[in-house]
Coordinates of N, CA and C in Angstrom, one line a residue:
X1 N -16.9 -49.3 -47.8 CA -17.7 -50.3 -48.5 C -16.8 -51.4 -49.0
X2 N -17.2 -52.6 -48.9 CA -16.4 -53.8 -49.4 C -16.4 -53.6 -50.9
X3 N -15.3 -54.1 -51.5 CA -15.0 -54.0 -52.9 C -16.1 -54.7 -53.7
X4 N -16.7 -55.8 -53.2 CA -17.7 -56.6 -53.9 C -19.1 -56.2 -53.5
X5 N -19.3 -55.1 -52.7 CA -20.6 -54.7 -52.2 C -21.2 -53.6 -53.1
X6 N -22.4 -53.7 -53.6 CA -23.1 -52.7 -54.4 C -23.5 -51.5 -53.4
X7 N -23.5 -50.4 -54.0 CA -23.9 -49.2 -53.3 C -25.3 -48.7 -53.9
X8 N -26.3 -48.6 -53.0 CA -27.6 -48.1 -53.4 C -27.9 -46.9 -52.6
X9 N -28.2 -45.8 -53.4 CA -28.5 -44.5 -52.8 C -29.9 -44.3 -52.9
X10 N -30.6 -43.9 -51.8 CA -32.0 -43.6 -51.7 C -32.1 -42.0 -51.6
X11 N -32.8 -41.4 -52.5 CA -33.0 -39.9 -52.5 C -34.3 -39.6 -51.8
X12 N -34.2 -38.8 -50.7 CA -35.4 -38.5 -50.1 C -36.1 -37.3 -50.7
X13 N -37.3 -37.1 -50.3 CA -38.0 -35.9 -50.7 C -38.8 -35.3 -49.5
X14 N -39.3 -34.2 -49.6 CA -40.1 -33.6 -48.6 C -41.5 -34.3 -48.7
X15 N -42.1 -34.5 -47.5 CA -43.5 -35.1 -47.6 C -44.5 -34.0 -47.3
X16 N -44.4 -33.0 -48.2 CA -45.3 -31.9 -48.2 C -45.3 -31.2 -49.5
X17 N -46.0 -30.2 -49.7 CA -46.0 -29.5 -51.0 C -47.3 -28.6 -51.1
X18 N -47.6 -28.3 -52.4 CA -48.6 -27.4 -52.6 C -50.0 -28.0 -52.2
X19 N -50.1 -29.3 -52.4 CA -51.2 -30.1 -51.9 C -50.8 -31.1 -50.9
X20 N -50.8 -30.7 -49.6 CA -50.2 -31.6 -48.6 C -50.8 -33.0 -48.6
X21 N -52.1 -33.1 -48.9 CA -52.7 -34.4 -48.8 C -52.1 -35.4 -49.9
X22 N -51.5 -34.8 -50.9 CA -50.8 -35.7 -51.9 C -49.6 -36.4 -51.3
X23 N -49.1 -35.9 -50.2 CA -47.8 -36.5 -49.6 C -48.0 -37.4 -48.4
X24 N -49.2 -37.8 -48.2 CA -49.5 -38.7 -47.1 C -50.3 -39.8 -47.5
X25 N -50.3 -40.9 -46.8 CA -51.0 -42.1 -47.2 C -52.5 -41.9 -47.5
X26 N -52.9 -42.5 -48.5 CA -54.3 -42.4 -48.9 C -54.8 -43.8 -49.4
X27 N -56.1 -43.8 -49.6 CA -56.7 -45.1 -50.1 C -56.2 -45.5 -51.4
X28 N -55.7 -44.7 -52.2 CA -55.2 -45.2 -53.6 C -53.7 -45.5 -53.6
X29 N -53.0 -45.6 -52.4 CA -51.7 -46.0 -52.4 C -51.5 -47.5 -52.7
X30 N -50.7 -47.8 -53.6 CA -50.4 -49.2 -53.9 C -49.2 -49.8 -53.0
X31 N -48.5 -48.9 -52.3 CA -47.5 -49.3 -51.4 C -47.9 -48.9 -50.0
X32 N -47.6 -49.7 -49.1 CA -48.1 -49.6 -47.7 C -46.9 -49.3 -46.7
X33 N -45.7 -49.6 -47.0 CA -44.6 -49.5 -46.0 C -44.9 -50.5 -45.0
X34 N -44.5 -50.2 -43.8 CA -44.6 -51.0 -42.6 C -45.9 -50.7 -41.8
X35 N -46.7 -49.6 -42.2 CA -47.9 -49.3 -41.6 C -47.8 -48.3 -40.5
X36 N -46.7 -48.0 -40.1 CA -46.5 -47.1 -38.9 C -46.4 -45.6 -39.3
X37 N -46.0 -45.3 -40.5 CA -45.7 -44.0 -40.9 C -46.6 -43.6 -42.1
X38 N -47.2 -42.5 -42.2 CA -48.1 -42.1 -43.2 C -47.4 -41.1 -44.2
X39 N -46.2 -40.8 -44.0 CA -45.5 -39.9 -44.9 C -45.0 -40.6 -46.2
X40 N -45.3 -40.0 -47.3 CA -45.1 -40.6 -48.6 C -43.6 -41.2 -48.8
X41 N -42.6 -40.3 -48.5 CA -41.2 -40.7 -48.7 C -40.9 -41.8 -47.7
X42 N -41.3 -41.8 -46.5 CA -41.0 -42.8 -45.5 C -41.6 -44.2 -45.9
X43 N -42.8 -44.1 -46.4 CA -43.5 -45.4 -46.9 C -42.6 -46.0 -48.0
X44 N -42.2 -45.3 -49.0 CA -41.4 -45.8 -50.1 C -40.1 -46.3 -49.5
X45 N -39.4 -45.5 -48.6 CA -38.2 -45.9 -48.1 C -38.3 -47.3 -47.4
X46 N -39.4 -47.5 -46.6 CA -39.6 -48.7 -46.0 C -39.7 -49.9 -46.9
X47 N -40.4 -49.6 -48.0 CA -40.6 -50.7 -49.0 C -39.3 -51.0 -49.7
X48 N -38.4 -50.0 -50.0 CA -37.1 -50.3 -50.5 C -36.1 -51.0 -49.5
X49 N -36.2 -50.6 -48.3 CA -35.3 -51.2 -47.3 C -35.7 -52.7 -47.0
X50 N -37.1 -52.9 -47.1 CA -37.5 -54.3 -47.0 C -37.2 -55.2 -48.1
X51 N -37.2 -54.6 -49.3 CA -36.7 -55.3 -50.5 C -35.3 -55.6 -50.4
X52 N -34.4 -54.7 -50.0 CA -33.0 -54.9 -49.9 C -32.7 -55.9 -48.8
X53 N -33.5 -56.0 -47.8 CA -33.3 -57.0 -46.8 C -33.5 -58.4 -47.3
X54 N -34.1 -58.6 -48.4 CA -34.3 -60.0 -49.0 C -33.0 -60.4 -49.7
X55 N -32.0 -59.5 -50.0 CA -30.9 -59.9 -50.7 C -29.9 -60.7 -49.9
X56 N -29.3 -61.7 -50.5 CA -28.3 -62.5 -49.8 C -27.1 -61.6 -49.5
X57 N -26.6 -60.9 -50.5 CA -25.5 -60.0 -50.2 C -26.2 -58.6 -50.2
X58 N -26.3 -58.1 -49.0 CA -27.0 -56.8 -48.9 C -26.2 -55.7 -49.3
X59 N -26.7 -54.8 -50.2 CA -26.0 -53.7 -50.7 C -25.7 -52.6 -49.5
X60 N -24.7 -51.8 -49.7 CA -24.4 -50.7 -48.8 C -25.4 -49.6 -49.1
X61 N -26.1 -49.1 -48.1 CA -27.3 -48.3 -48.3 C -26.9 -46.8 -47.8
X62 N -27.1 -45.9 -48.8 CA -26.8 -44.5 -48.4 C -28.2 -43.8 -48.5
X63 N -28.5 -43.1 -47.5 CA -29.8 -42.2 -47.5 C -29.4 -40.8 -47.7
X64 N -29.7 -40.3 -48.9 CA -29.3 -38.9 -49.2 C -30.5 -38.0 -48.9
X65 N -30.4 -37.0 -47.9 CA -31.4 -36.2 -47.5 C -31.6 -35.1 -48.5
X66 N -32.8 -34.7 -48.8 CA -33.2 -33.5 -49.5 C -32.7 -32.3 -48.7
X67 N -32.4 -31.2 -49.3 CA -31.9 -30.1 -48.5 C -32.8 -29.6 -47.4
X68 N -34.1 -29.8 -47.6 CA -35.1 -29.4 -46.6 C -35.5 -30.4 -45.6
X69 N -34.9 -31.6 -45.8 CA -35.1 -32.7 -44.8 C -34.2 -32.6 -43.6
X70 N -34.6 -33.2 -42.5 CA -33.9 -33.2 -41.2 C -33.6 -34.6 -40.9
X71 N -32.4 -34.9 -40.3 CA -32.0 -36.2 -39.9 C -33.1 -36.9 -39.1
X72 N -33.7 -36.2 -38.2 CA -34.7 -36.8 -37.3 C -35.9 -37.4 -38.0
X73 N -36.1 -36.9 -39.2 CA -37.3 -37.5 -39.9 C -37.1 -38.9 -40.3
X74 N -35.9 -39.3 -40.3 CA -35.5 -40.7 -40.7 C -34.7 -41.5 -39.6
X75 N -34.8 -41.0 -38.4 CA -34.2 -41.6 -37.3 C -34.5 -43.1 -37.0
X76 N -35.8 -43.4 -37.3 CA -36.3 -44.8 -37.2 C -35.5 -45.8 -38.0
X77 N -34.8 -45.4 -39.1 CA -34.1 -46.2 -40.0 C -32.6 -46.3 -39.8
X78 N -32.1 -45.7 -38.8 CA -30.7 -45.6 -38.6 C -30.0 -47.0 -38.6
X79 N -30.7 -48.0 -38.1 CA -30.1 -49.3 -38.0 C -30.0 -50.0 -39.3
X80 N -30.8 -49.5 -40.3 CA -30.9 -50.1 -41.7 C -30.1 -49.3 -42.7
X81 N -29.5 -48.2 -42.4 CA -28.8 -47.3 -43.3 C -27.4 -47.4 -42.9
X82 N -26.5 -47.5 -43.9 CA -25.1 -47.5 -43.7 C -24.4 -46.1 -43.7
X83 N -25.0 -45.2 -44.3 CA -24.6 -43.8 -44.3 C -25.7 -42.8 -44.6
X84 N -25.6 -41.8 -43.8 CA -26.6 -40.7 -44.1 C -25.8 -39.6 -44.7
X85 N -26.3 -39.1 -45.9 CA -25.6 -38.1 -46.7 C -26.4 -36.9 -46.7
X86 N -25.8 -35.8 -46.4 CA -26.5 -34.4 -46.4 C -25.7 -33.4 -47.0
X87 N -24.4 -33.3 -46.7 CA -23.6 -32.2 -47.0 C -22.6 -32.5 -48.1
X88 N -22.3 -33.8 -48.4 CA -21.3 -34.0 -49.4 C -21.8 -33.6 -50.8
X89 N -20.9 -33.4 -51.8 CA -21.3 -33.0 -53.1 C -22.1 -34.2 -53.7
X90 N -23.4 -33.9 -54.1 CA -24.3 -34.9 -54.5 C -23.8 -35.6 -55.7
X91 N -23.3 -35.0 -56.7 CA -22.8 -35.6 -57.9 C -21.8 -36.6 -57.7
X92 N -20.9 -36.4 -56.7 CA -19.9 -37.4 -56.3 C -20.6 -38.7 -55.9
X93 N -21.6 -38.5 -55.0 CA -22.4 -39.6 -54.5 C -23.1 -40.4 -55.7
X94 N -23.7 -39.6 -56.6 CA -24.4 -40.2 -57.7 C -23.4 -41.1 -58.6
X95 N -22.2 -40.6 -58.8 CA -21.2 -41.3 -59.6 C -20.7 -42.6 -58.9
X96 N -20.7 -42.5 -57.5 CA -20.2 -43.7 -56.8 C -21.2 -44.8 -56.7
X97 N -22.5 -44.5 -56.9 CA -23.5 -45.4 -56.7 C -23.7 -46.4 -57.8
X98 N -24.1 -47.6 -57.4 CA -24.4 -48.6 -58.4 C -25.9 -48.5 -58.8
X99 N -26.7 -47.9 -57.9 CA -28.1 -47.7 -58.2 C -28.6 -46.5 -57.4
X100 N -29.3 -45.6 -58.0 CA -29.9 -44.5 -57.3 C -31.4 -44.7 -57.4
X101 N -32.0 -44.7 -56.2 CA -33.5 -45.0 -56.1 C -34.2 -43.7 -55.5
X102 N -35.3 -43.4 -56.0 CA -36.0 -42.2 -55.5 C -37.4 -42.3 -55.8
X103 N -38.1 -41.2 -55.6 CA -39.5 -41.1 -55.9 C -39.6 -40.3 -57.2
X104 N -39.8 -39.0 -57.1 CA -39.9 -38.2 -58.3 C -39.0 -36.9 -58.3
X105 N -38.0 -36.9 -57.4 CA -37.1 -35.8 -57.3 C -36.4 -35.6 -58.5
X106 N -36.1 -34.3 -58.8 CA -35.4 -33.9 -60.0 C -34.0 -34.5 -60.0
X107 N -33.3 -34.8 -58.9 CA -32.0 -35.4 -58.8 C -32.1 -36.8 -59.4
X108 N -33.2 -37.5 -59.4 CA -33.3 -38.8 -60.0 C -33.2 -38.6 -61.5
X109 N -33.8 -37.6 -62.1 CA -33.8 -37.4 -63.5 C -32.3 -36.9 -63.9
X110 N -31.7 -36.0 -63.1 CA -30.3 -35.6 -63.3 C -29.4 -36.8 -63.3
X111 N -29.6 -37.7 -62.4 CA -28.7 -39.0 -62.3 C -28.8 -39.7 -63.7
X112 N -30.1 -39.9 -64.1 CA -30.4 -40.6 -65.3 C -29.7 -39.9 -66.5
X113 N -29.8 -38.6 -66.6 CA -29.2 -37.8 -67.6 C -27.7 -38.1 -67.7
X114 N -27.1 -38.3 -66.4 CA -25.6 -38.5 -66.4 C -25.2 -40.0 -66.7
X115 N -26.2 -40.8 -67.0 CA -26.0 -42.2 -67.4 C -26.0 -43.1 -66.2
X116 N -26.4 -42.8 -65.1 CA -26.3 -43.6 -63.9 C -27.6 -44.4 -63.9
X117 N -27.5 -45.7 -63.3 CA -28.7 -46.5 -63.2 C -29.6 -45.9 -62.1
X118 N -30.9 -45.7 -62.5 CA -31.9 -45.1 -61.6 C -33.2 -46.0 -61.5
X119 N -33.9 -45.8 -60.5 CA -35.2 -46.5 -60.3 C -36.1 -45.5 -59.5
X120 N -37.3 -45.3 -60.0 CA -38.3 -44.5 -59.3 C -39.3 -45.5 -58.7
X121 N -39.6 -45.3 -57.4 CA -40.6 -46.1 -56.7 C -41.6 -45.0 -56.2
X122 N -42.9 -45.2 -56.6 CA -43.9 -44.3 -56.1 C -45.1 -45.0 -55.6
X123 N -45.8 -44.5 -54.5 CA -46.9 -45.2 -54.0 C -48.3 -45.2 -54.6
X124 N -48.4 -44.3 -55.7 CA -49.6 -44.3 -56.5 C -49.3 -44.2 -58.0
X125 N -50.0 -44.9 -58.8 CA -49.7 -44.9 -60.2 C -49.7 -43.6 -60.8
X126 N -50.6 -42.6 -60.4 CA -50.7 -41.3 -61.0 C -49.5 -40.5 -60.8
X127 N -48.6 -40.9 -59.8 CA -47.4 -40.1 -59.6 C -46.3 -40.4 -60.6
X128 N -46.5 -41.3 -61.5 CA -45.6 -41.5 -62.6 C -45.5 -40.3 -63.4
X129 N -46.6 -39.5 -63.5 CA -46.7 -38.3 -64.3 C -45.8 -37.2 -63.7
X130 N -45.5 -37.3 -62.4 CA -44.7 -36.3 -61.6 C -43.2 -36.5 -62.0
X131 N -42.8 -37.6 -62.6 CA -41.4 -37.9 -62.9 C -41.0 -37.3 -64.2
X132 N -39.9 -36.6 -64.1 CA -39.3 -35.9 -65.3 C -38.3 -36.9 -66.0
X133 N -38.8 -37.5 -67.0 CA -37.9 -38.4 -67.8 C -36.9 -37.7 -68.5
X134 N -35.6 -38.1 -68.6 CA -34.6 -37.5 -69.4 C -34.9 -37.6 -70.9
X135 N -34.3 -36.8 -71.7 CA -34.5 -36.8 -73.1 C -34.1 -38.2 -73.8
X136 N -33.2 -38.9 -73.3 CA -32.7 -40.1 -73.8 C -33.2 -41.3 -72.9
X137 N -34.4 -41.7 -73.1 CA -34.9 -42.8 -72.4 C -35.9 -42.4 -71.2
X138 N -36.4 -43.5 -70.7 CA -37.3 -43.4 -69.6 C -36.8 -44.0 -68.4
X139 N -37.2 -43.4 -67.2 CA -36.8 -44.0 -65.9 C -37.8 -45.1 -65.5
X140 N -37.4 -46.2 -65.2 CA -38.3 -47.3 -64.7 C -39.0 -46.8 -63.5
X141 N -40.3 -47.0 -63.4 CA -41.1 -46.6 -62.2 C -41.9 -47.7 -61.8
X142 N -41.7 -48.0 -60.5 CA -42.4 -49.2 -59.8 C -43.4 -48.6 -58.9
X143 N -44.7 -49.3 -58.9 CA -45.7 -48.9 -58.0 C -46.2 -50.1 -57.2
X144 N -45.5 -51.2 -57.4 CA -46.0 -52.5 -56.7 C -44.9 -53.1 -55.9
X145 N -45.2 -53.4 -54.7 CA -44.2 -54.0 -53.7 C -43.5 -55.2 -54.3
X146 N -44.2 -56.0 -54.9 CA -43.6 -57.3 -55.4 C -42.6 -57.1 -56.5
X147 N -42.7 -56.0 -57.2 CA -41.8 -55.7 -58.3 C -40.4 -55.0 -57.9
X148 N -40.4 -54.5 -56.7 CA -39.3 -53.8 -56.2 C -38.0 -54.6 -56.2
X149 N -37.9 -55.7 -55.5 CA -36.6 -56.6 -55.5 C -36.2 -56.9 -56.9
X150 N -37.0 -57.3 -57.8 CA -36.5 -57.7 -59.1 C -36.0 -56.5 -59.8
X151 N -36.6 -55.3 -59.7 CA -36.1 -54.1 -60.4 C -34.7 -53.7 -59.8
X152 N -34.5 -53.8 -58.5 CA -33.3 -53.5 -57.9 C -32.2 -54.5 -58.5
X153 N -32.5 -55.8 -58.4 CA -31.6 -56.8 -58.9 C -31.2 -56.5 -60.4
X154 N -32.2 -56.2 -61.2 CA -31.8 -55.9 -62.6 C -30.9 -54.8 -62.7
X155 N -31.1 -53.8 -61.9 CA -30.3 -52.5 -62.0 C -28.9 -52.7 -61.5
X156 N -28.7 -53.5 -60.5 CA -27.3 -53.7 -59.9 C -26.7 -55.0 -60.3

């Protein structure tokens, strides 16, 4: 990473769960991604990557996989990711980052508790309730595409 380059870490999540329909595109999504993928995490990743593509000085982008994710789930984004992280100690990665972006993963809350700059991006307003805010402050949560670049700029 260049000395003057910001590091943005995107935390993935599984696009499934107790209610699988909650993890795929629906009519109440406020984020659309690029329209090719219906998985929740991939839609948000596309929105964040597109926002980062607007920056004059593009940050170094690390994609941190959830322990149950597989590399092939994100193969379509290899050309837009500088590093794929899966096995490294996650707290080392969190401390090295200038910004940690995620959806509602507990790691986002843990990073905020450690005092790191974090940003939650979710595709539906009701998902803000899924986010566990740390005891000292709230995690900024974005649900609108046009707000993502400004929120990233403010954080880094």
